[in-house]
Coordinates of C-alpha atoms in Angstrom, one line a residue:
X130 CA -89.8 -37.5 1.6
X131 CA -87.1 -36.9 4.2
X132 CA -83.8 -35.0 3.6
X133 CA -80.5 -36.6 2.8
X134 CA -79.4 -35.8 6.3
X135 CA -82.3 -37.6 7.8
X136 CA -81.7 -40.8 5.8
X137 CA -78.0 -40.6 6.6
X138 CA -78.7 -40.3 10.3
X139 CA -80.6 -43.6 10.1
X140 CA -77.6 -45.2 8.3
X141 CA -75.3 -43.8 11.1
X142 CA -77.5 -45.3 13.8
X143 CA -77.3 -48.7 12.0
X144 CA -73.5 -48.5 11.8
X145 CA -73.2 -47.8 15.5
X146 CA -75.0 -51.1 16.4
X147 CA -71.9 -53.1 15.5
X148 CA -69.6 -51.0 17.8
X149 CA -66.7 -53.1 19.1
X150 CA -67.1 -55.9 16.6
X151 CA -65.8 -54.8 13.1
X152 CA -62.0 -54.2 13.5
X153 CA -60.0 -54.0 11.4
X154 CA -62.9 -52.8 9.2
X155 CA -64.8 -49.6 9.9
X156 CA -68.4 -49.2 11.2
X157 CA -70.7 -48.8 8.2
X158 CA -74.4 -48.5 7.8
X159 CA -76.5 -48.3 4.6
X160 CA -80.1 -47.5 3.7
X161 CA -81.8 -47.9 0.3
X162 CA -84.6 -45.4 -0.4
X163 CA -87.0 -45.6 -3.4
X164 CA -87.8 -42.4 -5.4
X165 CA -91.0 -41.9 -3.5
X166 CA -89.2 -42.0 -0.1
X167 CA -89.8 -45.5 1.1
X168 CA -86.9 -47.3 2.9
X169 CA -86.7 -50.5 1.0
X170 CA -83.6 -51.9 2.6
X171 CA -81.2 -51.2 5.5
X172 CA -78.2 -52.9 7.2
X173 CA -74.8 -52.6 8.8
X174 CA -71.5 -54.3 8.6
X175 CA -71.5 -56.7 11.5
X176 CA -67.9 -58.0 11.6
X177 CA -64.8 -58.5 9.4
X178 CA -65.3 -61.2 6.8
X179 CA -69.0 -60.8 6.6
X180 CA -71.1 -58.8 4.1
X181 CA -70.7 -55.1 4.1
X182 CA -73.5 -52.8 5.0
X183 CA -74.4 -52.0 1.3
X184 CA -74.8 -55.7 0.5
X185 CA -77.2 -56.2 3.4
X186 CA -79.3 -53.2 2.4
X187 CA -79.4 -54.1 -1.3
X188 CA -80.4 -57.7 -0.5
X189 CA -83.3 -56.5 1.6
X190 CA -84.3 -54.0 -1.1
X191 CA -84.2 -56.5 -3.9
X192 CA -85.8 -55.2 -7.1
X193 CA -86.8 -52.0 -5.4
X194 CA -83.2 -50.9 -5.5
X195 CA -83.5 -50.1 -9.2
X196 CA -83.7 -46.3 -9.6
X197 CA -83.3 -45.8 -5.8
X198 CA -80.8 -43.9 -3.7
X199 CA -78.3 -45.7 -1.5
X200 CA -77.2 -43.9 1.6
X201 CA -73.9 -45.2 3.1
X202 CA -71.8 -43.8 5.9
X203 CA -68.5 -44.5 4.1
X204 CA -67.4 -44.7 0.5
X205 CA -68.3 -48.1 -1.0
X206 CA -65.3 -50.3 -1.4
X207 CA -63.9 -50.9 -4.9
X208 CA -61.3 -53.6 -4.2
X209 CA -61.4 -57.3 -3.4
X210 CA -60.7 -58.0 0.3
X211 CA -62.3 -60.7 2.4
X212 CA -65.5 -59.9 0.4
X213 CA -66.1 -58.8 -3.2
X214 CA -66.2 -55.1 -4.0
X215 CA -69.5 -53.4 -3.1
X216 CA -69.3 -51.0 -6.0
X217 CA -69.9 -53.8 -8.5
X218 CA -72.9 -55.0 -6.6
X219 CA -74.3 -51.5 -6.4
X220 CA -74.0 -51.2 -10.2
X221 CA -75.7 -54.5 -10.7
X222 CA -78.6 -53.4 -8.5
X223 CA -79.5 -50.5 -10.7
X224 CA -79.2 -47.9 -7.9
X225 CA -79.4 -44.4 -9.5
X226 CA -77.8 -42.3 -6.8
X227 CA -75.3 -42.9 -4.0
X228 CA -75.1 -40.5 -1.0
X229 CA -72.0 -41.2 1.1
X230 CA -70.9 -39.4 4.3
X231 CA -67.2 -39.5 3.7
X232 CA -64.4 -40.8 1.5
X233 CA -62.7 -44.0 2.7
X234 CA -59.2 -43.2 4.0
X235 CA -58.0 -46.7 3.1
X236 CA -55.4 -46.2 0.3
X237 CA -57.0 -49.2 -1.4
X238 CA -60.2 -47.2 -1.8
X239 CA -59.6 -43.5 -1.3
X240 CA -62.0 -42.2 -4.0
X241 CA -61.8 -45.1 -6.4
X242 CA -65.2 -46.3 -5.4
X243 CA -66.8 -42.9 -6.2
X244 CA -64.9 -42.7 -9.5
X245 CA -66.1 -46.2 -10.6
X246 CA -69.7 -45.3 -9.8
X247 CA -69.6 -41.9 -11.6
X248 CA -68.0 -43.5 -14.6
X249 CA -70.9 -45.9 -14.8
X250 CA -73.4 -43.1 -14.7
X251 CA -74.4 -43.2 -11.0
X252 CA -75.0 -39.8 -9.3
X253 CA -72.6 -39.5 -6.3
X254 CA -73.0 -36.9 -3.6
X255 CA -70.5 -36.8 -0.7
X256 CA -70.7 -35.0 2.6
X257 CA -74.1 -35.6 4.3
X258 CA -73.3 -36.5 7.9
X259 CA -69.5 -36.4 7.3
X260 CA -68.6 -35.1 10.8
X261 CA -70.6 -37.8 12.6
X262 CA -69.3 -40.5 10.2
X263 CA -65.7 -39.5 11.0
X264 CA -66.3 -39.4 14.7
X265 CA -67.9 -42.9 14.6
X266 CA -64.8 -44.3 12.9
X267 CA -62.1 -42.4 14.7
X268 CA -60.1 -45.6 15.3
X269 CA -60.2 -46.5 11.6
X270 CA -59.2 -43.0 10.5
X271 CA -56.4 -43.0 13.0
X272 CA -55.1 -46.3 11.8
X273 CA -55.2 -45.3 8.1
X274 CA -54.0 -41.7 8.4
X275 CA -51.7 -41.7 11.4
X276 CA -50.4 -45.3 11.3
X277 CA -51.3 -45.9 15.0
X278 CA -54.3 -46.8 17.0
X279 CA -56.8 -44.3 18.4
X280 CA -55.9 -43.7 22.1
X281 CA -58.4 -43.0 24.9
X282 CA -56.7 -42.0 28.2
X283 CA -58.8 -43.1 31.2
X284 CA -58.1 -42.1 34.7
X285 CA -59.9 -42.1 38.1
X286 CA -58.9 -39.3 40.4
X287 CA -59.9 -38.0 43.8
X288 CA -61.3 -34.5 44.3
X289 CA -57.8 -33.3 44.9
X290 CA -56.4 -34.8 41.7
X291 CA -54.8 -38.0 43.2
X292 CA -54.9 -41.4 41.6
X293 CA -53.4 -43.4 44.5
X294 CA -52.9 -43.2 48.2
X295 CA -49.6 -42.2 49.8
X296 CA -46.7 -44.4 48.7
X297 CA -48.6 -45.5 45.6
X298 CA -50.9 -47.9 47.4
X299 CA -54.3 -48.7 45.8
X300 CA -57.3 -46.6 46.8
X301 CA -60.8 -47.5 45.9
X302 CA -62.3 -44.4 44.3
X303 CA -64.9 -45.0 41.6
X304 CA -68.4 -46.3 42.4
X305 CA -69.9 -49.6 41.2
X306 CA -72.0 -47.8 38.6
X307 CA -68.9 -46.1 37.2
X308 CA -67.0 -49.4 37.1
X309 CA -69.8 -50.9 35.0
X310 CA -69.5 -48.1 32.5
X311 CA -65.7 -48.7 32.4
X312 CA -66.3 -52.3 31.6
X313 CA -68.8 -51.3 28.9
X314 CA -66.0 -49.2 27.3
X315 CA -63.5 -52.0 27.6
X316 CA -66.0 -54.2 25.7
X317 CA -65.9 -51.7 22.7
X318 CA -62.2 -51.1 22.3
X319 CA -59.6 -53.5 20.7
X320 CA -57.2 -53.3 23.6
X321 CA -56.6 -52.0 27.1
X322 CA -53.2 -50.9 28.2
X323 CA -51.3 -50.1 31.4
X324 CA -47.8 -49.3 32.4
X325 CA -45.5 -51.5 34.5
X326 CA -46.1 -49.3 37.5
X327 CA -49.8 -50.2 37.5
X328 CA -49.0 -53.9 37.0
X329 CA -46.7 -53.9 40.0
X330 CA -49.0 -51.8 42.3
X331 CA -52.4 -53.2 41.4
X332 CA -51.8 -56.6 39.7
X333 CA -54.9 -56.1 37.6
X334 CA -56.8 -58.8 35.6
X335 CA -57.4 -56.4 32.6
X336 CA -60.6 -58.2 31.6
X337 CA -64.2 -57.3 30.7
X338 CA -66.5 -58.2 33.5
X339 CA -70.3 -58.0 33.7
X340 CA -70.6 -57.0 30.0
X341 CA -70.7 -59.2 27.0
X342 CA -67.7 -59.1 24.6
X343 CA -67.8 -61.3 21.5
X344 CA -64.1 -61.3 20.6
X345 CA -60.8 -61.5 22.4
X346 CA -59.5 -58.4 24.2
X347 CA -55.8 -57.6 23.7
X348 CA -54.1 -56.6 26.9
X349 CA -51.0 -54.4 26.6
X350 CA -48.3 -53.6 29.2
X351 CA -45.8 -50.8 28.4
X352 CA -42.8 -52.1 30.3
X353 CA -39.4 -50.9 29.0
X354 CA -37.4 -52.8 31.7
X355 CA -39.7 -55.9 31.9
X356 CA -40.5 -55.5 35.5
X357 CA -43.8 -57.3 35.2
X358 CA -43.9 -60.5 37.2
X359 CA -44.5 -63.8 35.4
X360 CA -46.8 -64.6 38.3
X361 CA -49.1 -61.6 37.6
X362 CA -52.8 -62.4 37.8
X363 CA -53.3 -61.3 34.2
X364 CA -51.7 -64.6 33.0
X365 CA -54.5 -66.5 34.6
X366 CA -56.8 -64.9 32.0
X367 CA -55.2 -66.0 28.7
X368 CA -58.6 -67.2 27.4
X369 CA -59.8 -63.6 27.4
X370 CA -57.3 -62.6 24.8
X371 CA -53.6 -62.1 24.0
X372 CA -51.2 -60.3 26.4
X373 CA -48.6 -58.1 24.7
X374 CA -45.7 -56.7 26.7
X375 CA -43.8 -53.9 25.0
X376 CA -40.2 -53.7 26.1
X377 CA -37.5 -51.2 25.4
X378 CA -34.2 -51.9 23.7
X379 CA -31.8 -53.8 25.9
X380 CA -34.5 -55.3 28.2
X381 CA -33.3 -58.3 30.1
X382 CA -33.5 -61.4 27.9
X383 CA -34.2 -63.7 30.9
X384 CA -37.2 -61.6 31.9
X385 CA -38.5 -61.8 28.4
X386 CA -38.2 -65.6 28.3
X387 CA -40.0 -65.9 31.7
X388 CA -42.9 -63.7 30.5
X389 CA -43.2 -65.6 27.3
X390 CA -43.3 -68.8 29.2
X391 CA -46.2 -67.4 31.2
X392 CA -48.1 -66.7 28.0
X393 CA -47.1 -63.1 27.0
X394 CA -46.0 -62.0 23.6
X395 CA -43.0 -59.7 24.2
X396 CA -42.1 -57.1 21.6
X397 CA -39.5 -54.4 21.6
X398 CA -40.2 -50.8 20.6
X399 CA -37.2 -48.8 19.5
X400 CA -38.5 -45.4 20.6
X401 CA -41.3 -44.0 22.7
X402 CA -45.0 -44.8 23.2
X403 CA -45.9 -43.8 19.7
X404 CA -43.6 -46.4 18.3
X405 CA -45.0 -48.9 20.7
X406 CA -48.6 -48.1 19.6
X407 CA -47.6 -48.5 15.9
X408 CA -46.5 -52.1 16.7
X409 CA -50.1 -52.9 17.7
X410 CA -51.7 -52.2 14.3
X411 CA -50.6 -55.4 12.7
X412 CA -52.1 -57.2 15.7
X413 CA -55.5 -56.0 14.8
X414 CA -55.6 -53.2 17.3
X415 CA -57.1 -49.9 16.1
X416 CA -58.3 -48.5 19.5
X417 CA -56.6 -48.6 22.9
X418 CA -58.0 -47.7 26.3
X419 CA -54.9 -46.7 28.3
X420 CA -55.9 -47.0 32.0
X421 CA -52.7 -46.1 33.8
X422 CA -50.7 -45.0 35.3
X423 CA -49.6 -41.3 35.5
X424 CA -46.2 -41.8 33.9
X425 CA -47.7 -43.5 30.8
X426 CA -50.4 -40.9 30.5
X427 CA -47.9 -38.0 30.8
X428 CA -45.8 -39.7 28.1
X429 CA -48.8 -40.0 25.8
X430 CA -49.5 -36.3 26.1
X431 CA -45.9 -35.3 25.6
X432 CA -45.8 -37.3 22.4
X433 CA -49.1 -36.0 21.1
X434 CA -50.5 -39.5 21.1
X435 CA -53.5 -39.0 23.4
X436 CA -56.7 -38.6 21.3
X437 CA -59.5 -38.6 23.9
X438 CA -59.8 -38.7 27.6
X439 CA -62.3 -40.2 30.1
X440 CA -61.6 -38.7 33.5
X441 CA -63.6 -40.0 36.5
X442 CA -63.6 -37.7 39.6
X443 CA -64.6 -39.4 42.8
X444 CA -66.1 -37.5 45.8
X445 CA -63.3 -38.0 48.2
X446 CA -59.8 -36.5 48.8
X447 CA -56.6 -38.4 49.2
X448 CA -54.4 -35.6 50.5
X449 CA -51.2 -34.0 49.6
X450 CA -49.3 -37.3 50.2
X451 CA -51.3 -39.1 47.5
X452 CA -50.0 -39.8 44.0
X453 CA -51.0 -37.0 41.6
X454 CA -52.3 -37.5 38.1
X455 CA -50.8 -35.7 35.1
X456 CA -49.7 -32.1 35.7
X457 CA -51.8 -29.4 34.1
X458 CA -48.8 -28.2 32.1
X459 CA -48.4 -31.7 30.6
X460 CA -52.1 -32.2 29.8
X461 CA -53.5 -28.7 29.2
X462 CA -57.1 -29.2 30.2
X463 CA -58.2 -25.9 28.8
X464 CA -57.5 -27.2 25.3
X465 CA -59.8 -30.2 25.6
X466 CA -62.8 -30.0 23.2
X467 CA -66.3 -31.4 22.9
X468 CA -66.4 -31.6 26.7
X469 CA -69.2 -33.8 28.2
X470 CA -69.8 -34.0 32.0
X471 CA -72.1 -36.6 33.5
X472 CA -72.8 -37.8 37.0
X473 CA -72.4 -41.6 37.7
X474 CA -73.1 -43.2 41.1
X475 CA -71.7 -40.3 43.0
X476 CA -68.8 -39.7 40.7
X477 CA -68.5 -37.3 37.8
X478 CA -67.3 -38.6 34.4
X479 CA -65.6 -36.0 32.1
X480 CA -65.2 -37.0 28.5
X481 CA -63.4 -34.9 25.9
X482 CA -61.4 -34.9 22.7
X483 CA -57.7 -34.0 23.3
X484 CA -57.3 -33.5 19.6
X485 CA -59.1 -34.7 16.5
X486 CA -57.8 -34.1 13.0
X487 CA -58.2 -36.1 9.8

């Protein structure tokens, strides 16, 4: 018979299969193991409104669940949401023991599921695979505990740390292989975001291309003065998902009306980018890939709102006249953690945690 850690690892792998599909719910996997070590049932939560992972696993296990151990990557829910509480179904199944990776940070659960199980005589053990489970659900934990989405800063720089040619003109830096990986990441997050400078300089489409995405992608433009043009190319892609433009107080009303007529949803944030990010949670956004530009990235770091970074370094230089990325003093690279470096089509991709706390 395998260890709790081994069975939990299988549950975590199952949870990851639904990456990019479950928001506003977390990624959850579950495995039912009989007393003699046979996996009788397994499943993951596929998307919001559909059965939770525990339900899939228990249905597959059937009568074999009686006296078995249920491994789940997150505390089973104890409240009625879009689906009935999993705890009651677990009790009905006759499961004797529940092993959960981590407590659910949702205030509607937050230990109540464990309490209900223990009160009914079920053995509950918590902690197997906890670090991996938290990492898998960083967007969900950020939404629940920080009140804002999880933010990934993504930048493409030259060897000499530039993101654009002299004068701010666009410069083709990343390879086709790296671009495919960028679109794969876009397919997983809830939203991508840019600043008004990027909109004016690059006029991006902000869509997922070459990779399947089964739900709309929210596109966000941080634009305090509403400089985005109503003729921008992004407005030709409204079928890909909503376009949210976050303005500052006192932004021109006429510009707001023009952008709304083009198809945007214009909202005003009273403070900085952290306030703007908090406005996105009610829109179903728990993870944001912020792709540019340098001013937005610097502001995120100054406000402590950058959670992770994906930095692509291309094998060419743009020279001193090129537009630099964020200064080292603003984004202290030496403090990045869990650094991963990988080649990609001639480029180098650097991924790291800027900070990660519960």
